[in-house]
Coordinates of C-alpha atoms and ligand atoms in Angstrom, one line a residue:
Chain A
X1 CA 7.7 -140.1 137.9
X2 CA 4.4 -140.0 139.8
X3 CA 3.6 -139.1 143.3
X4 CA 2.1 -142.1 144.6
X5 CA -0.3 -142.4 148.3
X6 CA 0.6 -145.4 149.8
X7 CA -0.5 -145.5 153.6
X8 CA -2.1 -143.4 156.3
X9 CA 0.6 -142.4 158.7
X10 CA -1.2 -144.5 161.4
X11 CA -0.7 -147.6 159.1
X12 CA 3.1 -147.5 159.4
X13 CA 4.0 -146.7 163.4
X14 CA 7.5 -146.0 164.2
X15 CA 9.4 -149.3 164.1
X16 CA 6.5 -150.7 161.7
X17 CA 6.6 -151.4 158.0
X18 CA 4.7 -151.6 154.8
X19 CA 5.7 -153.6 152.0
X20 CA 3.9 -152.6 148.8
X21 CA 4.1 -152.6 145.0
X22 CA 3.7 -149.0 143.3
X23 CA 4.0 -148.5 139.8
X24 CA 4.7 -151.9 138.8
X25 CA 7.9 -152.0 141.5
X26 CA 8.1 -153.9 145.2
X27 CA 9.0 -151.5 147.8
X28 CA 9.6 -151.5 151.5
X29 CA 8.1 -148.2 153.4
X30 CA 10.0 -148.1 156.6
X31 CA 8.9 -145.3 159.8
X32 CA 12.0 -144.8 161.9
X33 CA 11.4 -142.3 164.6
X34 CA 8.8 -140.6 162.9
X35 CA 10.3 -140.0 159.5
X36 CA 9.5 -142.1 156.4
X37 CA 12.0 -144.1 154.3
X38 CA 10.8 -145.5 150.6
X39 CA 13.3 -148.3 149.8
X40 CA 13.6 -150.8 146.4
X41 CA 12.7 -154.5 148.2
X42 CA 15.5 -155.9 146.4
X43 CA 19.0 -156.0 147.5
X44 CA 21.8 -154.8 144.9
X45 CA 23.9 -157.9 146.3
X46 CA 21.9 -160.5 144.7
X47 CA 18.6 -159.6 144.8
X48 CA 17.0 -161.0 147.7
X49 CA 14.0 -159.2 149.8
X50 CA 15.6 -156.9 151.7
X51 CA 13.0 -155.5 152.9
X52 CA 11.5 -158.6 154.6
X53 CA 15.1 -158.5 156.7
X54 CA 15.4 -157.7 160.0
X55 CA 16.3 -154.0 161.1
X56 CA 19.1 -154.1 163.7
X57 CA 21.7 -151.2 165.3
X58 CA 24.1 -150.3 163.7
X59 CA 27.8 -151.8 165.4
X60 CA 31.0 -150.1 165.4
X61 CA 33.9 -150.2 167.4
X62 CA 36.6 -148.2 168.8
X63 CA 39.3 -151.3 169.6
X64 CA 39.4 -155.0 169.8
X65 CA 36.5 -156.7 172.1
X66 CA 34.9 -152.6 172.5
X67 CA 31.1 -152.9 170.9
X68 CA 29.8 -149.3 170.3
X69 CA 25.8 -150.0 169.1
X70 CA 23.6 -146.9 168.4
X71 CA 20.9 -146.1 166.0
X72 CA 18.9 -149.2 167.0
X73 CA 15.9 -150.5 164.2
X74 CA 17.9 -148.2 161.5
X75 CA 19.8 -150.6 159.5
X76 CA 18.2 -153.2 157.5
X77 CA 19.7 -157.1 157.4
X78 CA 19.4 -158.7 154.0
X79 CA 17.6 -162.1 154.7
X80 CA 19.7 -163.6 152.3
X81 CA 23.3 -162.8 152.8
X82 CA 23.4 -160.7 156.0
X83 CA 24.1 -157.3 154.2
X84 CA 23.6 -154.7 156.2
X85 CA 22.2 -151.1 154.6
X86 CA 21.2 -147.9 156.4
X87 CA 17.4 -147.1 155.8
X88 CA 18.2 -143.5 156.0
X89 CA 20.5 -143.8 152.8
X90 CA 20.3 -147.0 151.4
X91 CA 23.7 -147.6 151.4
X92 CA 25.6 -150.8 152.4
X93 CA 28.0 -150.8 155.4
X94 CA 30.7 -153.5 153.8
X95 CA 30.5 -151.0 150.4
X96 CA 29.2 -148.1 151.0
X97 CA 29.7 -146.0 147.8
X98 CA 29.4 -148.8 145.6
X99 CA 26.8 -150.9 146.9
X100 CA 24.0 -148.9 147.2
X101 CA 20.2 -149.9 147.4
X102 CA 17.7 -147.5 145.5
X103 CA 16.3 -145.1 148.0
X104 CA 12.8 -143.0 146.8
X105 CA 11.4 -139.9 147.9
X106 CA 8.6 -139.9 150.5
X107 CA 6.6 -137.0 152.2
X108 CA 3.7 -136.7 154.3
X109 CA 0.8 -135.0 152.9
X110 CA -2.3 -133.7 154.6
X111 CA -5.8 -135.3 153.3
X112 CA -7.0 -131.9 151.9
X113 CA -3.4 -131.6 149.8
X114 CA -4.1 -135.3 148.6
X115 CA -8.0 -134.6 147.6
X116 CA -6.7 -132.4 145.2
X117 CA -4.0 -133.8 143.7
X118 CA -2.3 -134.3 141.2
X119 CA -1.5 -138.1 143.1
X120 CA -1.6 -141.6 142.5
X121 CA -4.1 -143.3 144.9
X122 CA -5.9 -146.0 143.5
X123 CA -6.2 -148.4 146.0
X124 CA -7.2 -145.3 148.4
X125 CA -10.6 -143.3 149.5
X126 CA -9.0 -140.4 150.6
X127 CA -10.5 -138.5 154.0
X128 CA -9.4 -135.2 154.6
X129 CA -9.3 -135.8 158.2
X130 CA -6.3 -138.0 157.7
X131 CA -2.5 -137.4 156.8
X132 CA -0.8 -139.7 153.7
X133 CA 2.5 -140.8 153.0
X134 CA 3.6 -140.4 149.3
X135 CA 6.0 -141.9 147.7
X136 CA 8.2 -140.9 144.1
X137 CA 8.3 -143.2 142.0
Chain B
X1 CA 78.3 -158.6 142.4
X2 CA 77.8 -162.2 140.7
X3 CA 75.1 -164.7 141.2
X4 CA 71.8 -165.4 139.1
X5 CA 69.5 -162.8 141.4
X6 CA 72.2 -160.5 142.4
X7 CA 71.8 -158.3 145.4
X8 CA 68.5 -159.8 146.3
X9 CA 67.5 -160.5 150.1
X10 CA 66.9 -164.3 150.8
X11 CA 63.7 -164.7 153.3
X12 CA 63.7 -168.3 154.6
X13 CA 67.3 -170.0 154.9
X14 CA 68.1 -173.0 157.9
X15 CA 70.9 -173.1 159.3
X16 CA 70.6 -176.3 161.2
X17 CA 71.6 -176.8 164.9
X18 CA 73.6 -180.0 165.0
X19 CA 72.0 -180.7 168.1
X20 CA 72.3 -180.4 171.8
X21 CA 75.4 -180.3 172.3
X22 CA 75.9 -177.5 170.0
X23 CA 73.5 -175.3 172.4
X24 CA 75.3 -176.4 175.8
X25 CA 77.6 -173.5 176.4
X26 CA 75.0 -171.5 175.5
X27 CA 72.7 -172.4 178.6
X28 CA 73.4 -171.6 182.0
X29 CA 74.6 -174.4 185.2
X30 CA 71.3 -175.7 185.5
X31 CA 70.3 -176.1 182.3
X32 CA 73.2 -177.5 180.9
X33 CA 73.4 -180.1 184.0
X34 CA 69.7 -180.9 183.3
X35 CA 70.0 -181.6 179.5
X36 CA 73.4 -184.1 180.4
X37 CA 71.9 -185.6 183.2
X38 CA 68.7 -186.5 181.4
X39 CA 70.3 -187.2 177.8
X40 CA 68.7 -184.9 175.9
X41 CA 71.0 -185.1 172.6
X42 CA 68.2 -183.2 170.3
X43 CA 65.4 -182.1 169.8
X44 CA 63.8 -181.6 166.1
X45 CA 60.0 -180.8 164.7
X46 CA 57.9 -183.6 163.2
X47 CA 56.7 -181.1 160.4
X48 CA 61.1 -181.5 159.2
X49 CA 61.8 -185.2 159.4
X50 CA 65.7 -184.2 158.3
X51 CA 65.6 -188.0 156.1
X52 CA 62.6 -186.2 153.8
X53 CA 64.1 -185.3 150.2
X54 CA 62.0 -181.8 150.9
X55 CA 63.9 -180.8 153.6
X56 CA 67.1 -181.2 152.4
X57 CA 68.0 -181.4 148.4
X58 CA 70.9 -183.8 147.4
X59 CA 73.5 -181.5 146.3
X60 CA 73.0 -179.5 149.3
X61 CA 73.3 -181.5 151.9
X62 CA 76.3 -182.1 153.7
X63 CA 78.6 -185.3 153.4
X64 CA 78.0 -185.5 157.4
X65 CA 75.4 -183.7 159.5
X66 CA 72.1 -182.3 159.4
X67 CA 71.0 -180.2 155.8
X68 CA 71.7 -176.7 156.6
X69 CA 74.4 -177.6 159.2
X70 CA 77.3 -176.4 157.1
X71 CA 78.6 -173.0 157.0
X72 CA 81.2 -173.1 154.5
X73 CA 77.6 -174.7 152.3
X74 CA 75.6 -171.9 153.4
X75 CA 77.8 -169.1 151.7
X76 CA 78.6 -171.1 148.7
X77 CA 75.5 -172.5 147.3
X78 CA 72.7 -170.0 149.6
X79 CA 74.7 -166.9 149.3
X80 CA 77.0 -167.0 146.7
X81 CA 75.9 -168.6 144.3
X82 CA 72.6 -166.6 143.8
X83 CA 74.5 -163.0 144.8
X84 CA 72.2 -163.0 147.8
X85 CA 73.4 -159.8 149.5
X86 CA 71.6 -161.0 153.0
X87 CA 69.7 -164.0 153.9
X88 CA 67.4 -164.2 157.3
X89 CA 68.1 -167.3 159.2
X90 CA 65.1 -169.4 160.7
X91 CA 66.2 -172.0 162.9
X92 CA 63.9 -174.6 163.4
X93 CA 64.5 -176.9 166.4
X94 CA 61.1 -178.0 167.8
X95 CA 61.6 -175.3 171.0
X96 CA 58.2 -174.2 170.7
X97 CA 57.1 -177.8 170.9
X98 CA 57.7 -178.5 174.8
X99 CA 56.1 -178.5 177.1
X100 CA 58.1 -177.6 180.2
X101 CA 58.1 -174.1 179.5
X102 CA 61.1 -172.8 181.4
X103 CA 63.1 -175.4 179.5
X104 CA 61.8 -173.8 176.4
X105 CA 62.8 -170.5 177.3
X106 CA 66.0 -171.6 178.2
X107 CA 66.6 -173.3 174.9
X108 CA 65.3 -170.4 172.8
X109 CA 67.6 -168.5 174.9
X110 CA 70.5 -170.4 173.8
X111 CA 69.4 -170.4 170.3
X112 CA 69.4 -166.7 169.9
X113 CA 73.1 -166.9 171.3
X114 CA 74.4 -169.7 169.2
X115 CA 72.9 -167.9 166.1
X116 CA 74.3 -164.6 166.8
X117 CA 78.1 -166.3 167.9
X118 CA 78.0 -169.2 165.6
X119 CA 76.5 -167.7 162.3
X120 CA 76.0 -164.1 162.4
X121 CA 79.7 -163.1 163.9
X122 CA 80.8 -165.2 160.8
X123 CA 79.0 -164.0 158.2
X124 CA 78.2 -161.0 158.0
X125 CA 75.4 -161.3 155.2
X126 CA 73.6 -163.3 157.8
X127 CA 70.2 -162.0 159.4
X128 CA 68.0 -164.3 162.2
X129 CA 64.6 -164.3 163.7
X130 CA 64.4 -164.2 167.1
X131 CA 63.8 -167.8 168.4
X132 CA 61.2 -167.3 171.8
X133 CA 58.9 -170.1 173.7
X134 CA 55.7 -168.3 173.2
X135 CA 54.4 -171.1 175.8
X136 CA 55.4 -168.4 178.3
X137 CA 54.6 -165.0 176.6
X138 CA 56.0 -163.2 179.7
X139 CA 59.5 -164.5 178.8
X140 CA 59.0 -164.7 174.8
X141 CA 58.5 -160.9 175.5
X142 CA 61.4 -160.9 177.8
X143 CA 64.2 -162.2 175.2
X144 CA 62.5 -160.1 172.4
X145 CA 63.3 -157.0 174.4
X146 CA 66.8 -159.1 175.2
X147 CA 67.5 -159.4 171.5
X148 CA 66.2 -156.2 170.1
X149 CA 69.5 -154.4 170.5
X150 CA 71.3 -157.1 168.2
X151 CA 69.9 -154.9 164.7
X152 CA 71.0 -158.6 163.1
X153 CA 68.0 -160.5 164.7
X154 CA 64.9 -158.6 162.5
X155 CA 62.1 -160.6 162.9
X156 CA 60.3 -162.9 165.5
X157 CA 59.5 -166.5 165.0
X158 CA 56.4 -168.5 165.6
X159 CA 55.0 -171.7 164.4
X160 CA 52.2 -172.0 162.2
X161 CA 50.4 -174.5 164.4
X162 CA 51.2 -174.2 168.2
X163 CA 49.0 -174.4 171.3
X164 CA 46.5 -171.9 170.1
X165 CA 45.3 -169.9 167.1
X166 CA 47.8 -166.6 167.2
X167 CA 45.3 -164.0 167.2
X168 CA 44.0 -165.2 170.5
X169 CA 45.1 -162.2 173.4
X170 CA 47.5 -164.2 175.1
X171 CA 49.8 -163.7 172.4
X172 CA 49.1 -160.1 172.1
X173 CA 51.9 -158.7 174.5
X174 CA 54.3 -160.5 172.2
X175 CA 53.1 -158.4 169.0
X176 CA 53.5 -155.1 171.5
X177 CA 57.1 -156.2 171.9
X178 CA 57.8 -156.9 168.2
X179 CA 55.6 -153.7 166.7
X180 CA 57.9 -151.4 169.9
X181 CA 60.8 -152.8 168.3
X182 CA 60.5 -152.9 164.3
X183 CA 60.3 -156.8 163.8
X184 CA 57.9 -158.4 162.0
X185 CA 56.3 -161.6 163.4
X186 CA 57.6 -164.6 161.1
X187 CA 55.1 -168.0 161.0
X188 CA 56.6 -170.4 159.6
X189 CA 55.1 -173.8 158.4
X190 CA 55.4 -176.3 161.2
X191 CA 53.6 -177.6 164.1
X192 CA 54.3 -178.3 167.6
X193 CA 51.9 -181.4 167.0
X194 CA 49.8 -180.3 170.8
X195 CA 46.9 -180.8 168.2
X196 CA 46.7 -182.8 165.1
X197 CA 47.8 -180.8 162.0
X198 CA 44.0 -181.6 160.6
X199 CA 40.8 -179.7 162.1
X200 CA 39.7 -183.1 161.7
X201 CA 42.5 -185.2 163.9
X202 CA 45.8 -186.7 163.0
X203 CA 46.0 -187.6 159.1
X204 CA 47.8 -191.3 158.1
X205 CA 50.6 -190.0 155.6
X206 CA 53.1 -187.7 155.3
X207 CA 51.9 -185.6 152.5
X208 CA 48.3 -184.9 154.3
X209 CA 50.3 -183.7 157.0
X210 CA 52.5 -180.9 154.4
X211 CA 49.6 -180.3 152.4
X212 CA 47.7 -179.2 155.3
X213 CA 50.1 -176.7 156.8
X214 CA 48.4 -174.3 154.5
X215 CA 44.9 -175.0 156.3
X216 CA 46.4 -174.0 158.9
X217 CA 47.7 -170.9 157.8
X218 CA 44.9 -169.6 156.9
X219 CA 43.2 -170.4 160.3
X220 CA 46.6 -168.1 161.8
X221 CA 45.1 -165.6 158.7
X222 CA 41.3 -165.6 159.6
X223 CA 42.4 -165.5 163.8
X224 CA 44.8 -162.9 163.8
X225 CA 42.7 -160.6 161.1
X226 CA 39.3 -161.3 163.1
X227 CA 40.6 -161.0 166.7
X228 CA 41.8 -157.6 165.8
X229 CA 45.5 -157.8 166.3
X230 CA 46.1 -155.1 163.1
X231 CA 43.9 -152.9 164.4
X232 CA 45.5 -153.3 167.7
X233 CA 48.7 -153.1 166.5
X234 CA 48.5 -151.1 163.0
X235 CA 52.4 -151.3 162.5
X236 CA 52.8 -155.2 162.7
X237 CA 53.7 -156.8 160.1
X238 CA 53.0 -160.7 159.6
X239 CA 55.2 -162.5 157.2
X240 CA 54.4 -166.6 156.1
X241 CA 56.7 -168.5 155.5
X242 CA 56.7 -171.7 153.3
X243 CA 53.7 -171.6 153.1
X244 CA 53.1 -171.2 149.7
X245 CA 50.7 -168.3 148.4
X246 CA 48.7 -169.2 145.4
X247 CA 46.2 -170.3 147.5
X248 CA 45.5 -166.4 148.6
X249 CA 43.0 -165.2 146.3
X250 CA 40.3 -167.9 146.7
X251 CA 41.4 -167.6 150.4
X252 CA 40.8 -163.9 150.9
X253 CA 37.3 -164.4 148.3
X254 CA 36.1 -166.0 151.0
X255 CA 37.0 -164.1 153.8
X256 CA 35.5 -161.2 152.2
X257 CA 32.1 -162.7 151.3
X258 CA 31.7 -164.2 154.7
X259 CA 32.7 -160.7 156.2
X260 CA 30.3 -159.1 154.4
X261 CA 27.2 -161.1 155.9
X262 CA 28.6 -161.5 159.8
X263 CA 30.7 -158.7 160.2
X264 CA 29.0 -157.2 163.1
X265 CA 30.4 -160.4 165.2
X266 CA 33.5 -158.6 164.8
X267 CA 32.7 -154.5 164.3
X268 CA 36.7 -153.9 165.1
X269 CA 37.1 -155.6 161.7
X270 CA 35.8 -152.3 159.7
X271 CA 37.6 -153.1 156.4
X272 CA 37.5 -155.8 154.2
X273 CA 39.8 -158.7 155.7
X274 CA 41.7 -159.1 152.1
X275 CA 42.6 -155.3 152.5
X276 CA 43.7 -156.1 156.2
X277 CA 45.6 -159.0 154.8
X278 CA 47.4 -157.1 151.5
X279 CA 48.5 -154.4 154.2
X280 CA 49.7 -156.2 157.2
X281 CA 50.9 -160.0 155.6
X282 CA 53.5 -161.0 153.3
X283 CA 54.6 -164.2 151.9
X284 CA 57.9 -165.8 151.1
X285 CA 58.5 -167.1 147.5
X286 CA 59.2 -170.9 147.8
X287 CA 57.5 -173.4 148.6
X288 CA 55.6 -172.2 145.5
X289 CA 52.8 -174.5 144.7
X290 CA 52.6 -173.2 140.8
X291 CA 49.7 -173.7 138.5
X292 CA 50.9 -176.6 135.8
X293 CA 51.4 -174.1 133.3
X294 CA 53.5 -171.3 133.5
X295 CA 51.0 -168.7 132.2
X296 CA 48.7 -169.7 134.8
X297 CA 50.8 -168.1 137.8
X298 CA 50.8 -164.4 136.7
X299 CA 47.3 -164.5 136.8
X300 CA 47.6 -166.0 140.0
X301 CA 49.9 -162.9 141.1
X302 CA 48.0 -160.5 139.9
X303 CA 44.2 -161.9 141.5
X304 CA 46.3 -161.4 144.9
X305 CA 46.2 -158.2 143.9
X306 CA 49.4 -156.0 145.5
X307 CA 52.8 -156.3 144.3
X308 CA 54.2 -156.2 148.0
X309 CA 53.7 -159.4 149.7
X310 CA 55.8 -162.0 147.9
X311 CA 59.2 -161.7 149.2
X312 CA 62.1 -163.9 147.8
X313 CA 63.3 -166.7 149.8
X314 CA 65.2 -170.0 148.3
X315 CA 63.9 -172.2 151.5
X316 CA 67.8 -173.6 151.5
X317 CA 68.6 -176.2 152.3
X318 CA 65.0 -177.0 151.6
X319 CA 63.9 -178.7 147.9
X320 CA 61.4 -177.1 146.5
X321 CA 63.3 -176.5 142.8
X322 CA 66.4 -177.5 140.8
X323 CA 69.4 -175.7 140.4
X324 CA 69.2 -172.1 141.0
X325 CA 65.4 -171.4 139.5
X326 CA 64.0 -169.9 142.7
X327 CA 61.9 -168.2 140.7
X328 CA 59.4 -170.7 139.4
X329 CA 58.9 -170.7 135.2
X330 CA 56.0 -167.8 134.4
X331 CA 57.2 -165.8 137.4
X332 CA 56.5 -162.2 136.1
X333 CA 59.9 -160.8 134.9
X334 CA 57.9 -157.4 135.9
X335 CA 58.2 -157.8 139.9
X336 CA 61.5 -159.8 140.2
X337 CA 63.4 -156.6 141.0
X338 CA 60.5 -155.8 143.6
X339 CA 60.2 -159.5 145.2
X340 CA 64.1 -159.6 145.8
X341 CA 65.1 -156.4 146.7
X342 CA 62.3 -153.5 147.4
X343 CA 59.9 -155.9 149.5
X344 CA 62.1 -157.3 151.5
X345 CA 63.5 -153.9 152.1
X346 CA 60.0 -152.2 153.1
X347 CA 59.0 -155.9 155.2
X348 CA 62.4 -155.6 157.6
X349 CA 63.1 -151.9 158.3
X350 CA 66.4 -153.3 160.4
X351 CA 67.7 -154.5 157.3
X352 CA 66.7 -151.3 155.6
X353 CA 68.9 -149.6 158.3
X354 CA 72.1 -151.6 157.2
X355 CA 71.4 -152.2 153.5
X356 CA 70.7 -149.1 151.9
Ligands
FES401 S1 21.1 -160.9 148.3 FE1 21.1 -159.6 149.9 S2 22.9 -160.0 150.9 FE2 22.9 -161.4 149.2

């Protein structure tokens, strides 16, 4: 497991996303309100490119014909199938406990931290001006 | 107590009504003038043309009348002759088919009366489902309440194909009624022919026309699950009746697949249908439409996966096996016991109330 620099924060605004291949593996890096989720781009279902699907609310409801919507842009919509995951935990609505997509760790990390290492940043001149997002893989 | 399935609790038995004239004291001044005056002498479904061998098997039908139409039958071959220790009676008499409400209402007034004075007073093993005109759910509701205080009458009856799919709302104050008072709602194979039995118009032949009744359950399945009416109404209980059941698992495969992906249409919905399904609906034994070899059907039982929906019913007069093998060969020896006695039992808590 390596810490890989994938992005300036400014590359992925909130409601943005960055598809990317670290380490040999697609993922999806998603920015939802500010924080930074690192998912697999291939949905446990039957492995389409989840992380080319849309990101919609997420629906509940109390009774019959009652739509309660919150958390809007924080569920991700398989382009496939339909599946719907949370990007904060990767896992599915229908199945939650079982049906889970693989989730990876992500930070931010000032330039300075990232000059120094010990990170993966190969496709990356790193400035010290700017901040990075890292992702575990 | 004697019988091949002794002590077990019958589902789905007709009694049939002979026709109007049996009804006529049973309806009020008006009614009664009405049906004489215009020479209404019966009524009867399409779905049951009485002349079909299905619908009434040669050594039970009467020498004269209608299959079903014979008391003194009933008890020997229905309930004595399999130990039956009660049977639930489902009329079927095309009420829910016209289309002058009030006389509808008037006639599944009369029903309810003749059933509880002509078969239940006389025979005491003898249950019924409430007959209403859900063409006016106001009054359907208004002879459930009626009828509730009759513990005999445990269930309410509906048609599987009738003006409109049964999870739409304006059925919904008639599950209130039933789930306030205990009953199950019973749909059982039929139509009122307001829309051709096909989702594709009327078919040519008979035997589209049968086959089809369980398309059209499972459009009462997929409307009553997706409109919400168990989530409205957690204790109602749906039981189908003939309408066969090994057609359930691919059936509920594909209502959870398609769930999955376009569930949000429908967010009340918050488990998988299937598990709505396994919870809320059970199915009466015959019709069964086995696999052609016996080792086939266990499987078949066991992909529906619970052991509480199948509940035993003979269908009499109705011919749907020989002699008394209401249990179809390869029936799971295992979950007899459970299908004639404990789900029945756990389906109809009035007959739990006078049974146990
Ligand atoms: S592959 Fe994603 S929902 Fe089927």
């Amino acid at each position: 497991m390596a810490r890989h620099v994938v992005a300036t924060v400014t590359e992925i605004p909130p409601g943005a996303r960055k598809l990317l291949t670290v380490a040999g593996r697609e993922i999806g890096v998603f920015n939802i309100g500010g924080e930074y989720f690192a998912l697999l781009n291939r949905c446990p279902h039957q492995g389409g490119a989840l992380c080319k699907g849309p990101l919609v609310g997420l629906v509940t409801s109390r009774e019959p014909g009652r739509f309660d919507y919150s958390r809007r842009g924080e569920m991700l919509k398989c382009p496939w199938h339909g599946w719907e995951y949370d990007v904060r935990t990767g896992q599915s609505w229908c199945d939650p406990d079982d049906v889970k997509v693989r989730l990876y760790k992500v930070s931010v990390e000032p330039g300075e931290a990232v000059a120094r290492g010990p990170f993966v940043a190969e496709t990356f001149a790193v400035s010290v001006e700017q901040d990075y997002i890292v992702v575990e893989v | 107590m004697k019988g091949v399935t002794p002590g077990g609790i019958d589902c789905d038995v007709h009694p049939a009504v002979p026709g109007m004239a049996a009804l006529l004291p049973y309806l009020d001044d008006y009614w009664r003038e009405q049906v004489v005056t215009r020479g209404i002498d019966g009524l009867g479904l399409a779905s049951f043309p009485p002349g079909i061998a299905a619908n009434g098997r040669a050594d039970w039908r009467p020498p004269k009348g209608l299959p079903g139409g014979d008391l003194e039958m009933l008890r020997a071959q229905a309930l004595g002759a399999f130990g039956t220790k009660a049977a639930i009676c489902n009329p079927l008499y095309g009420v829910q088919a016209l289309h002058n409400p009030h006389f509808a209402t008037a006639l599944a007034r009369a029903m309810n009366d003749w059933m509880a004075a002509e078969w239940l007073d006389r025979e005491p093993r003898l249950r019924a489902s409430i007959v209403i005109a859900p063409q006016d759910p106001e009054q359907a509701v208004a002879e459930i309440d009626r009828r509730a205080s009759d513990r005999r009458f445990v269930q309410v009856l509906l048609l599987a194909m009738g003006e409109t799919l049964l999870g739409k709302r304006v059925h919904w104050p008639i599950y209130a009624a039933a789930e306030r008072h205990g009953l199950p709602i019973g749909i059982h194979a039929g139509s009122t022919a307001h829309h051709a039995t096909t989702g594709n118009g009327w078919p040519s032949y008979y035997i589209e026309d049968y086959a089809a009744q369980a398309q059209a359950f499972q459009a009462q399945l997929l409307s009553l699950v997706h409109e919400g009416v168990f989530v409205k109404y957690p204790g109602l209980t749906v039981v189908l009746i003939e309408s066969g059941f090994t057609w359930l698992p691919g059936f509920m495969w594909r209502a959870n697949k398609t769930w999955r992906g376009v569930r949000a249409e429908v967010p009340w919905v918050d488990r998988p249908p299937a598990e709505l399904i396994r919870d809320h609906v059970r199915v009466t034994l015959q019709p069964t439409d086995a696999p052609p070899d016996a080792a086939s059907l266990e499987k078949v039982i066991d992909q529906i996966g619970s052991d509480r929906m199948l509940l035993f019913s003979t269908d009499y007069p109705h011919w749907h096996f020989e002699g008394m093998k209401a249990f179809p060969a390869g029936f799971p020896a295992g979950l007899k016991q459970r299908v004639l006695v404990d789900n029945p039992l756990a389906t109809y808590p009035r007959l739990k109330e006078t049974l146990q």
